[in-house]
Short mmCIF file of C-alpha atoms in Angstrom, two decimals:
data_model
loop_
_atom_site.label_atom_id
_atom_site.label_comp_id
_atom_site.label_asym_id
_atom_site.label_seq_id
_atom_site.Cartn_x
_atom_site.Cartn_y
_atom_site.Cartn_z
CA MET A 1317 11.37 -31.01 18.38
CA LYS A 1318 14.00 -32.94 20.33
CA ARG A 1319 12.14 -32.98 23.66
CA ILE A 1320 8.86 -31.84 25.15
CA SER A 1321 7.50 -31.72 28.67
CA LEU A 1322 3.85 -32.44 29.43
CA THR A 1323 1.78 -31.16 32.33
CA PRO A 1324 -1.76 -32.58 32.58
CA PRO A 1325 -4.99 -30.71 33.36
CA ASP A 1326 -6.97 -31.35 36.57
CA ARG A 1327 -9.81 -32.93 34.61
CA ILE A 1328 -10.47 -34.05 31.04
CA ASN A 1329 -13.53 -32.96 29.05
CA ALA A 1330 -12.86 -33.06 25.33
CA THR A 1331 -14.10 -34.04 21.88
CA ILE A 1332 -11.24 -35.45 19.81
CA GLN A 1333 -11.25 -36.05 16.06
CA LEU A 1334 -9.05 -39.11 15.78
CA PRO A 1335 -7.06 -39.92 12.65
CA SER A 1336 -8.63 -42.45 10.33
CA SER A 1337 -7.60 -46.07 10.70
CA LYS A 1338 -4.10 -46.65 9.32
CA SER A 1339 -4.84 -50.36 9.00
CA ILE A 1340 -7.91 -49.70 6.88
CA CYS A 1341 -6.31 -46.88 4.86
CA ASN A 1342 -3.36 -48.96 3.73
CA ARG A 1343 -5.49 -51.96 2.81
CA ALA A 1344 -8.05 -49.80 1.01
CA LEU A 1345 -5.30 -48.06 -0.98
CA ILE A 1346 -3.83 -51.33 -2.26
CA ILE A 1347 -7.22 -52.81 -3.09
CA ASN A 1348 -8.35 -49.58 -4.74
CA ALA A 1349 -5.19 -49.56 -6.90
CA LEU A 1350 -5.78 -53.18 -7.92
CA SER A 1351 -9.37 -52.28 -8.82
CA LYS A 1352 -8.07 -49.50 -11.14
CA GLY A 1353 -10.21 -47.04 -9.21
CA LYS A 1354 -9.86 -43.44 -10.39
CA ASN A 1355 -10.67 -41.89 -7.00
CA LEU A 1356 -8.84 -42.50 -3.75
CA PRO A 1357 -10.76 -43.75 -0.69
CA GLU A 1358 -12.20 -40.89 1.36
CA ASN A 1359 -11.05 -39.73 4.82
CA LEU A 1360 -7.51 -41.04 4.34
CA SER A 1361 -5.07 -40.52 7.19
CA ASP A 1362 -2.40 -37.82 6.98
CA CYS A 1363 0.05 -40.06 8.86
CA ASP A 1364 3.45 -40.96 7.41
CA ASP A 1365 2.57 -44.60 6.73
CA THR A 1366 -0.46 -43.73 4.62
CA GLN A 1367 1.16 -40.79 2.84
CA VAL A 1368 4.09 -42.91 1.61
CA MET A 1369 1.56 -45.41 0.26
CA ILE A 1370 -0.37 -42.69 -1.57
CA HIS A 1371 2.84 -41.30 -3.09
CA ALA A 1372 4.11 -44.72 -4.15
CA LEU A 1373 0.84 -45.76 -5.79
CA LYS A 1374 0.32 -42.40 -7.49
CA GLU A 1375 3.86 -41.79 -8.76
CA MET A 1376 5.22 -45.38 -9.03
CA PRO A 1377 8.87 -44.18 -9.09
CA SER A 1378 11.60 -46.65 -10.02
CA THR A 1379 12.85 -46.50 -6.41
CA ILE A 1380 10.16 -46.41 -3.73
CA ASP A 1381 11.31 -45.25 -0.28
CA ILE A 1382 8.68 -46.15 2.31
CA MET A 1383 10.85 -44.76 5.17
CA ALA A 1384 9.76 -46.50 8.42
CA ALA A 1385 6.40 -47.81 7.19
CA GLY A 1386 6.42 -51.56 7.80
CA THR A 1387 2.88 -52.03 6.54
CA ALA A 1388 3.75 -50.25 3.29
CA MET A 1389 6.85 -52.42 2.82
CA ARG A 1390 4.83 -55.62 3.07
CA PHE A 1391 1.73 -54.56 1.15
CA LEU A 1392 3.65 -52.84 -1.65
CA SER A 1393 6.04 -55.78 -2.06
CA ALA A 1394 3.06 -57.98 -2.90
CA TYR A 1395 1.40 -55.30 -5.04
CA LEU A 1396 4.56 -54.64 -7.08
CA SER A 1397 4.95 -58.39 -7.67
CA VAL A 1398 1.66 -58.49 -9.62
CA THR A 1399 2.03 -55.08 -11.30
CA GLU A 1400 3.95 -54.70 -14.56
CA GLY A 1401 7.28 -52.90 -14.20
CA CYS A 1402 10.58 -53.03 -12.35
CA HIS A 1403 10.93 -51.28 -8.99
CA ILE A 1404 13.25 -51.11 -6.00
CA ILE A 1405 11.56 -50.76 -2.62
CA THR A 1406 13.61 -49.59 0.35
CA GLY A 1407 13.28 -47.79 3.68
CA THR A 1408 15.09 -46.49 6.75
CA GLN A 1409 18.07 -48.25 8.32
CA ARG A 1410 15.73 -49.83 10.86
CA MET A 1411 13.43 -50.99 8.05
CA GLN A 1412 16.42 -52.69 6.42
CA GLN A 1413 16.84 -54.67 9.65
CA ARG A 1414 13.24 -55.92 9.72
CA PRO A 1415 12.85 -59.41 8.22
CA ILE A 1416 10.76 -59.97 5.09
CA LYS A 1417 12.01 -63.40 3.97
CA ILE A 1418 8.75 -65.22 4.79
CA LEU A 1419 6.75 -62.93 2.50
CA VAL A 1420 9.37 -62.96 -0.26
CA ASP A 1421 9.55 -66.76 -0.19
CA ALA A 1422 5.75 -66.99 -0.40
CA LEU A 1423 5.61 -64.58 -3.33
CA ARG A 1424 8.41 -66.46 -5.09
CA THR A 1425 6.46 -69.69 -4.65
CA LEU A 1426 3.62 -68.01 -6.53
CA GLY A 1427 6.06 -67.02 -9.30
CA ALA A 1428 7.22 -63.56 -8.24
CA ASP A 1429 10.56 -62.20 -9.48
CA ILE A 1430 12.16 -60.65 -6.38
CA GLU A 1431 15.86 -60.07 -5.60
CA TYR A 1432 17.55 -58.93 -2.40
CA ILE A 1433 19.78 -55.94 -3.06
CA GLY A 1434 21.56 -56.08 0.29
CA GLN A 1435 21.35 -58.63 3.09
CA GLU A 1436 19.50 -61.85 2.32
CA GLY A 1437 16.08 -61.86 3.93
CA TYR A 1438 15.82 -58.09 4.43
CA PRO A 1439 14.92 -54.99 2.39
CA PRO A 1440 15.71 -53.36 0.02
CA LEU A 1441 14.13 -55.49 -2.71
CA LYS A 1442 14.21 -55.38 -6.50
CA ILE A 1443 10.87 -56.53 -7.90
CA ASN A 1444 10.00 -57.28 -11.53
CA GLY A 1445 6.23 -57.37 -11.63
CA HIS A 1446 4.18 -59.67 -13.85
CA THR A 1447 1.14 -61.98 -13.74
CA LEU A 1448 1.66 -64.74 -11.18
CA ARG A 1449 0.53 -68.24 -12.04
CA GLY A 1450 1.02 -70.02 -8.72
CA ASP A 1451 -2.10 -70.62 -6.66
CA SER A 1452 -1.28 -72.53 -3.47
CA ILE A 1453 0.99 -71.69 -0.55
CA SER A 1454 1.33 -72.54 3.13
CA LEU A 1455 2.53 -70.26 5.93
CA PRO A 1456 2.88 -70.60 9.71
CA GLY A 1457 -0.15 -69.00 11.35
CA ASN A 1458 2.02 -67.14 13.84
CA VAL A 1459 3.75 -64.92 11.25
CA SER A 1460 2.79 -61.27 10.93
CA SER A 1461 -0.80 -60.90 9.76
CA GLN A 1462 0.51 -58.23 7.37
CA TYR A 1463 2.25 -60.97 5.37
CA ILE A 1464 -1.02 -62.88 5.17
CA SER A 1465 -3.03 -59.78 4.29
CA ALA A 1466 -0.52 -58.77 1.60
CA LEU A 1467 -0.91 -62.16 -0.08
CA LEU A 1468 -4.69 -62.20 0.23
CA MET A 1469 -5.11 -58.75 -1.30
CA VAL A 1470 -3.24 -59.69 -4.48
CA GLY A 1471 -5.11 -63.02 -4.70
CA PRO A 1472 -7.75 -61.76 -7.17
CA ALA A 1473 -4.92 -60.69 -9.54
CA LEU A 1474 -3.42 -64.19 -9.65
CA GLU A 1475 -4.21 -66.19 -12.75
CA LYS A 1476 -5.72 -69.06 -10.73
CA GLY A 1477 -6.60 -67.20 -7.54
CA LEU A 1478 -5.10 -68.21 -4.22
CA ARG A 1479 -5.43 -71.00 -1.69
CA LEU A 1480 -3.58 -70.09 1.52
CA THR A 1481 -3.11 -72.62 4.32
CA LEU A 1482 -2.03 -71.43 7.78
CA THR A 1483 -0.35 -73.98 10.02
CA GLY A 1484 -0.28 -74.01 13.83
CA GLU A 1485 -1.62 -71.18 15.97
CA ILE A 1486 -3.07 -68.26 14.00
CA ILE A 1487 -2.27 -64.85 15.51
CA SER A 1488 -3.91 -61.49 14.78
CA ARG A 1489 -6.95 -63.16 13.18
CA PRO A 1490 -9.00 -59.91 13.43
CA TYR A 1491 -6.57 -58.23 11.00
CA ILE A 1492 -7.06 -61.07 8.52
CA ASP A 1493 -10.84 -60.73 8.87
CA LEU A 1494 -10.54 -56.97 8.32
CA THR A 1495 -8.66 -57.63 5.08
CA LEU A 1496 -11.29 -60.10 3.88
CA GLU A 1497 -14.10 -57.64 4.65
CA LEU A 1498 -12.45 -54.84 2.65
CA MET A 1499 -11.75 -57.20 -0.25
CA LYS A 1500 -15.41 -58.19 -0.36
CA GLN A 1501 -16.52 -54.55 -0.38
CA PHE A 1502 -14.51 -54.12 -3.59
CA GLY A 1503 -16.12 -57.17 -5.19
CA ALA A 1504 -13.61 -59.92 -4.42
CA SER A 1505 -14.60 -63.47 -3.53
CA ALA A 1506 -12.44 -64.25 -0.48
CA ARG A 1507 -13.27 -66.34 2.56
CA TRP A 1508 -12.22 -68.83 5.21
CA THR A 1509 -12.98 -72.29 3.82
CA THR A 1510 -11.82 -74.09 6.97
CA GLU A 1511 -10.43 -72.99 10.35
CA ASN A 1512 -6.97 -72.67 8.83
CA GLU A 1513 -7.49 -72.29 5.07
CA LEU A 1514 -8.39 -69.22 3.03
CA THR A 1515 -9.50 -69.14 -0.60
CA VAL A 1516 -9.47 -66.18 -2.99
CA GLU A 1517 -11.10 -66.61 -6.39
CA PRO A 1518 -9.48 -65.09 -9.54
CA CYS A 1519 -12.32 -62.57 -9.67
CA PRO A 1520 -11.16 -58.97 -10.29
CA TYR A 1521 -11.89 -56.10 -7.93
CA HIS A 1522 -14.40 -53.39 -8.89
CA PRO A 1523 -13.90 -49.68 -8.09
CA HIS A 1524 -15.90 -48.69 -5.01
CA ILE A 1525 -16.46 -45.40 -3.17
CA TYR A 1526 -15.12 -46.08 0.30
CA THR A 1527 -14.86 -43.91 3.44
CA VAL A 1528 -12.36 -44.87 6.14
CA GLU A 1529 -13.49 -44.89 9.79
CA SER A 1530 -11.49 -43.53 12.73
CA ASP A 1531 -8.66 -45.48 14.30
CA TRP A 1532 -9.40 -47.64 17.35
CA SER A 1533 -5.65 -47.97 17.99
CA ALA A 1534 -5.42 -44.18 18.37
CA ALA A 1535 -8.48 -44.28 20.64
CA SER A 1536 -6.55 -46.47 23.08
CA TYR A 1537 -4.45 -43.51 24.28
CA TRP A 1538 -7.60 -41.59 25.20
CA TYR A 1539 -8.87 -44.61 27.10
CA GLU A 1540 -5.54 -44.58 28.93
CA ILE A 1541 -5.89 -40.90 29.75
CA ALA A 1542 -9.44 -41.47 31.01
CA ALA A 1543 -8.35 -44.43 33.14
CA LEU A 1544 -5.53 -42.47 34.82
CA SER A 1545 -7.54 -39.25 35.34
CA GLN A 1546 -9.67 -38.48 38.38
CA GLU A 1547 -12.39 -36.96 36.19
CA ALA A 1548 -12.75 -37.56 32.47
CA THR A 1549 -15.28 -37.41 29.65
CA VAL A 1550 -13.97 -37.92 26.12
CA ILE A 1551 -16.07 -37.98 22.94
CA LEU A 1552 -14.53 -39.78 19.95
CA PRO A 1553 -16.43 -39.37 16.64
CA ARG A 1554 -16.47 -41.87 13.73
CA LEU A 1555 -16.05 -44.97 15.87
CA SER A 1556 -18.61 -47.76 15.91
CA GLU A 1557 -19.37 -50.77 18.06
CA ASN A 1558 -19.45 -53.05 15.00
CA SER A 1559 -16.02 -52.11 13.67
CA PHE A 1560 -13.90 -54.79 12.00
CA GLN A 1561 -10.76 -53.26 13.54
CA GLY A 1562 -9.21 -55.74 15.96
CA ASP A 1563 -8.19 -52.96 18.33
CA ALA A 1564 -11.86 -52.10 18.94
CA LYS A 1565 -11.37 -54.66 21.74
CA VAL A 1566 -9.87 -51.78 23.71
CA ALA A 1567 -13.36 -50.71 24.77
CA VAL A 1568 -14.07 -54.05 26.44
CA LEU A 1569 -10.64 -54.30 28.06
CA PHE A 1570 -10.76 -50.83 29.59
CA GLU A 1571 -14.04 -51.68 31.31
CA ASP A 1572 -11.78 -53.62 33.73
CA LEU A 1573 -9.65 -50.51 34.24
CA GLY A 1574 -12.46 -48.14 35.15
CA VAL A 1575 -13.52 -46.67 31.81
CA LYS A 1576 -17.09 -46.99 30.54
CA THR A 1577 -17.85 -46.82 26.80
CA THR A 1578 -21.20 -45.47 25.60
CA TYR A 1579 -21.96 -46.01 21.91
CA GLU A 1580 -23.88 -43.26 20.16
CA LYS A 1581 -24.90 -43.03 16.48
CA ASP A 1582 -21.55 -41.81 15.14
CA CYS A 1583 -19.26 -41.66 18.15
CA VAL A 1584 -18.26 -43.26 21.43
CA ILE A 1585 -18.21 -41.50 24.81
CA LEU A 1586 -15.64 -42.45 27.44
CA SER A 1587 -16.42 -41.82 31.09
CA LYS A 1588 -15.16 -42.94 34.48
CA LYS A 1589 -16.67 -45.84 36.40
CA GLU A 1590 -15.97 -46.86 39.98
CA GLN A 1591 -15.17 -50.54 39.66
CA ARG A 1592 -11.87 -51.82 38.34
CA VAL A 1593 -9.88 -55.05 38.67
CA SER A 1594 -7.04 -55.58 41.17
CA HIS A 1595 -5.04 -57.74 38.73
CA MET A 1596 -5.16 -58.05 34.93
CA GLU A 1597 -4.22 -60.92 32.62
CA TYR A 1598 -4.72 -60.91 28.87
CA ASN A 1599 -3.33 -62.56 25.75
CA PHE A 1600 -2.61 -59.81 23.21
CA ILE A 1601 -2.02 -62.25 20.35
CA ASN A 1602 -4.81 -60.54 18.35
CA GLN A 1603 -4.13 -56.94 19.46
CA PRO A 1604 -0.34 -56.55 19.81
CA ASP A 1605 -0.44 -52.79 19.15
CA LEU A 1606 -2.38 -52.29 22.40
CA ALA A 1607 0.30 -53.85 24.60
CA GLN A 1608 2.25 -50.66 25.35
CA THR A 1609 -0.94 -48.83 26.29
CA PHE A 1610 -1.93 -51.48 28.82
CA VAL A 1611 1.54 -51.95 30.31
CA VAL A 1612 1.80 -48.24 31.09
CA THR A 1613 -1.82 -47.88 32.23
CA CYS A 1614 -1.77 -50.83 34.63
CA ALA A 1615 1.57 -49.93 36.19
CA MET A 1616 0.64 -46.27 36.68
CA ALA A 1617 -2.70 -47.34 38.19
CA GLY A 1618 -1.00 -49.81 40.53
CA ILE A 1619 -2.60 -52.87 38.93
CA PRO A 1620 -0.29 -55.92 38.64
CA PHE A 1621 -0.53 -57.70 35.29
CA ARG A 1622 0.59 -60.57 33.12
CA PHE A 1623 0.32 -59.93 29.39
CA SER A 1624 1.14 -62.76 26.96
CA GLY A 1625 1.06 -63.17 23.17
CA LEU A 1626 3.60 -60.38 22.67
CA GLN A 1627 6.17 -62.20 20.52
CA SER A 1628 5.63 -59.88 17.54
CA LEU A 1629 6.67 -56.84 19.61
CA LYS A 1630 10.32 -57.70 19.10
CA ILE A 1631 10.17 -57.02 15.34
CA LYS A 1632 8.16 -53.79 15.39
CA GLU A 1633 9.64 -50.29 14.95
CA THR A 1634 11.88 -51.27 17.86
CA ASP A 1635 12.07 -54.21 20.26
CA ARG A 1636 9.03 -52.97 22.15
CA MET A 1637 9.42 -55.45 25.00
CA ALA A 1638 12.96 -54.26 25.81
CA ALA A 1639 11.92 -50.63 25.34
CA LEU A 1640 8.99 -50.97 27.75
CA ILE A 1641 11.17 -52.57 30.42
CA ALA A 1642 13.81 -49.84 30.11
CA GLU A 1643 11.42 -46.89 30.14
CA MET A 1644 9.15 -48.20 32.91
CA LYS A 1645 12.26 -48.64 35.06
CA LYS A 1646 12.86 -44.88 34.71
CA LEU A 1647 9.42 -44.38 36.27
CA GLY A 1648 10.16 -46.81 39.13
CA TYR A 1649 8.52 -50.05 37.90
CA ARG A 1650 10.28 -53.40 37.45
CA ILE A 1651 8.66 -55.11 34.46
CA THR A 1652 9.85 -58.62 33.64
CA GLU A 1653 9.93 -60.57 30.37
CA SER A 1654 9.52 -64.34 30.05
CA ASP A 1655 9.43 -66.79 27.13
CA GLY A 1656 10.03 -63.96 24.66
CA SER A 1657 6.28 -63.38 24.60
CA THR A 1658 5.13 -62.27 28.07
CA LEU A 1659 5.50 -59.11 30.13
CA SER A 1660 4.57 -59.12 33.82
CA TRP A 1661 4.53 -56.80 36.80
CA ASN A 1662 3.95 -58.11 40.33
CA GLY A 1663 3.86 -54.70 41.99
CA GLU A 1664 7.61 -54.45 42.54
CA ARG A 1665 8.99 -50.92 42.55
CA CYS A 1666 12.49 -49.54 42.14
CA GLU A 1667 13.99 -46.09 42.51
CA ALA A 1668 12.65 -43.81 39.80
CA ASP A 1669 14.68 -41.22 37.94
CA LYS A 1670 14.41 -37.83 39.63
CA CYS A 1671 13.30 -36.15 36.39
CA PRO A 1672 12.46 -39.02 34.02
CA VAL A 1673 12.81 -38.49 30.28
CA ILE A 1674 11.18 -41.11 28.06
CA ASP A 1675 13.08 -42.28 24.99
CA THR A 1676 10.88 -43.17 22.00
CA TYR A 1677 13.19 -45.44 19.94
CA GLU A 1678 11.82 -44.11 16.63
CA ASP A 1679 8.52 -45.75 17.69
CA HIS A 1680 5.30 -43.73 17.56
CA ARG A 1681 3.54 -45.99 20.06
CA MET A 1682 6.22 -45.50 22.71
CA ALA A 1683 5.58 -41.75 22.64
CA MET A 1684 1.79 -42.03 22.64
CA ALA A 1685 1.56 -44.74 25.30
CA PHE A 1686 3.86 -42.96 27.75
CA ALA A 1687 2.45 -39.43 27.40
CA PRO A 1688 -0.67 -40.24 29.52
CA ALA A 1689 1.61 -41.30 32.40
CA SER A 1690 2.02 -37.57 33.01
CA VAL A 1691 -1.52 -37.62 34.44
CA ARG A 1692 -0.25 -39.56 37.47
CA LEU A 1693 3.28 -38.12 37.57
CA GLY A 1694 2.25 -34.46 37.26
CA LYS A 1695 4.91 -33.84 34.63
CA LEU A 1696 6.85 -35.95 32.13
CA SER A 1697 9.43 -35.27 29.44
CA ILE A 1698 9.58 -37.19 26.14
CA ASN A 1699 12.42 -37.30 23.63
CA HIS A 1700 11.77 -37.02 19.90
CA PRO A 1701 8.00 -36.52 20.11
CA GLU A 1702 7.83 -36.07 16.33
CA VAL A 1703 7.71 -39.87 15.91
CA VAL A 1704 3.92 -39.71 16.33
CA SER A 1705 3.71 -38.56 12.69
CA LYS A 1706 3.88 -42.23 11.70
CA SER A 1707 0.25 -42.85 12.71
CA TYR A 1708 -1.21 -39.86 14.62
CA PRO A 1709 0.38 -36.55 13.48
CA ARG A 1710 -2.01 -34.36 15.51
CA TYR A 1711 -1.51 -36.23 18.78
CA TRP A 1712 0.21 -33.40 20.64
CA GLU A 1713 -2.24 -30.83 19.29
CA ASP A 1714 -5.12 -33.01 20.49
CA LEU A 1715 -3.56 -33.29 23.94
CA SER A 1716 -3.33 -29.49 24.02
CA THR A 1717 -7.01 -29.28 23.06
CA ALA A 1718 -7.79 -31.53 26.02
CA GLY A 1719 -5.95 -29.18 28.38
CA PHE A 1720 -2.40 -30.58 28.55
CA SER A 1721 0.38 -28.02 28.71
CA ILE A 1722 3.12 -28.99 26.23
CA LYS A 1723 6.44 -27.14 26.13
CA GLU A 1724 9.54 -27.65 24.06
CA GLU A 1725 12.68 -28.10 26.15
#
């Protein structure tokens, strides 16, 4: 599909089976492989990112192509470093433009044998795996939490374990905590020893039957739909109030935007509430993947905002800050960037495109965050909708189930 047009229903009343958490799936797969588990974790996602991980770990080909899966690139680079054998790991052209030097340098400090095949500091990589004997490294706390998680997960396989010190401000701490929790469930001894130091003992993982919960990041788009709809009730199974997913914060944040969350035994129920804020400010340092959802929601609802902590958006599937500014302008909203980490909207409007078409920049979250804008616009076209396969392959089918009319153009 090169382009689709969406027309929303008058009201939303739906039960949606979300994909399982990509963040949990990819961590559980690496940890399960390190534990020598014979059975894969249950309820794995069918998204691209998870499927390339499954294929790589099952087949272990000499050249591993993870396509556009940034998480897989980082996690597998660490895994291959501690696993016997020689492999090349590569990806799409965009993936070969995404920096990985910080992780490679850290792994080399621990004794890893990694070479750059192309440009220094970027994939593809040639990795000769073996037992690593280093045990102590230091990283800036504001690097991608996926680098930190990749290192932590291989910690039990290191001859002396791992002591990891994070300097300065620590971003995305919930993702680090999620990694530690999964490691513990597979028998590892891993913990925060101080506010900025983590310790992993050289204690091997044990195979463990594990079932992955639904994805709170995917839930955010249904919160957005509920917030922008006049009437909405959405039931989302397999989500819990006590989730370790950092993006579970979406439930609290959308309270300010008029969406109530009711927690049942094995699901959450979204419904409309009357009160909402007139202005929103939030630091997304711990939930960067929610930023696009909230930028679009607030603008379409007429709520000025200032969202900080967005520095990591520039090195995602695309420069998400630039993409948001460009696409919101098509809808008639002037979003501004400051300090390379903040997006703001003061209510200023500009002339919108007569028939706006949203570009997705090979970024799944651009497609999913902008689709709900059709609720307020009445109709919206989106280019290359297939990008949702990266994390939520059934997204368009689920919108159809909820009453959206979706046509190929």
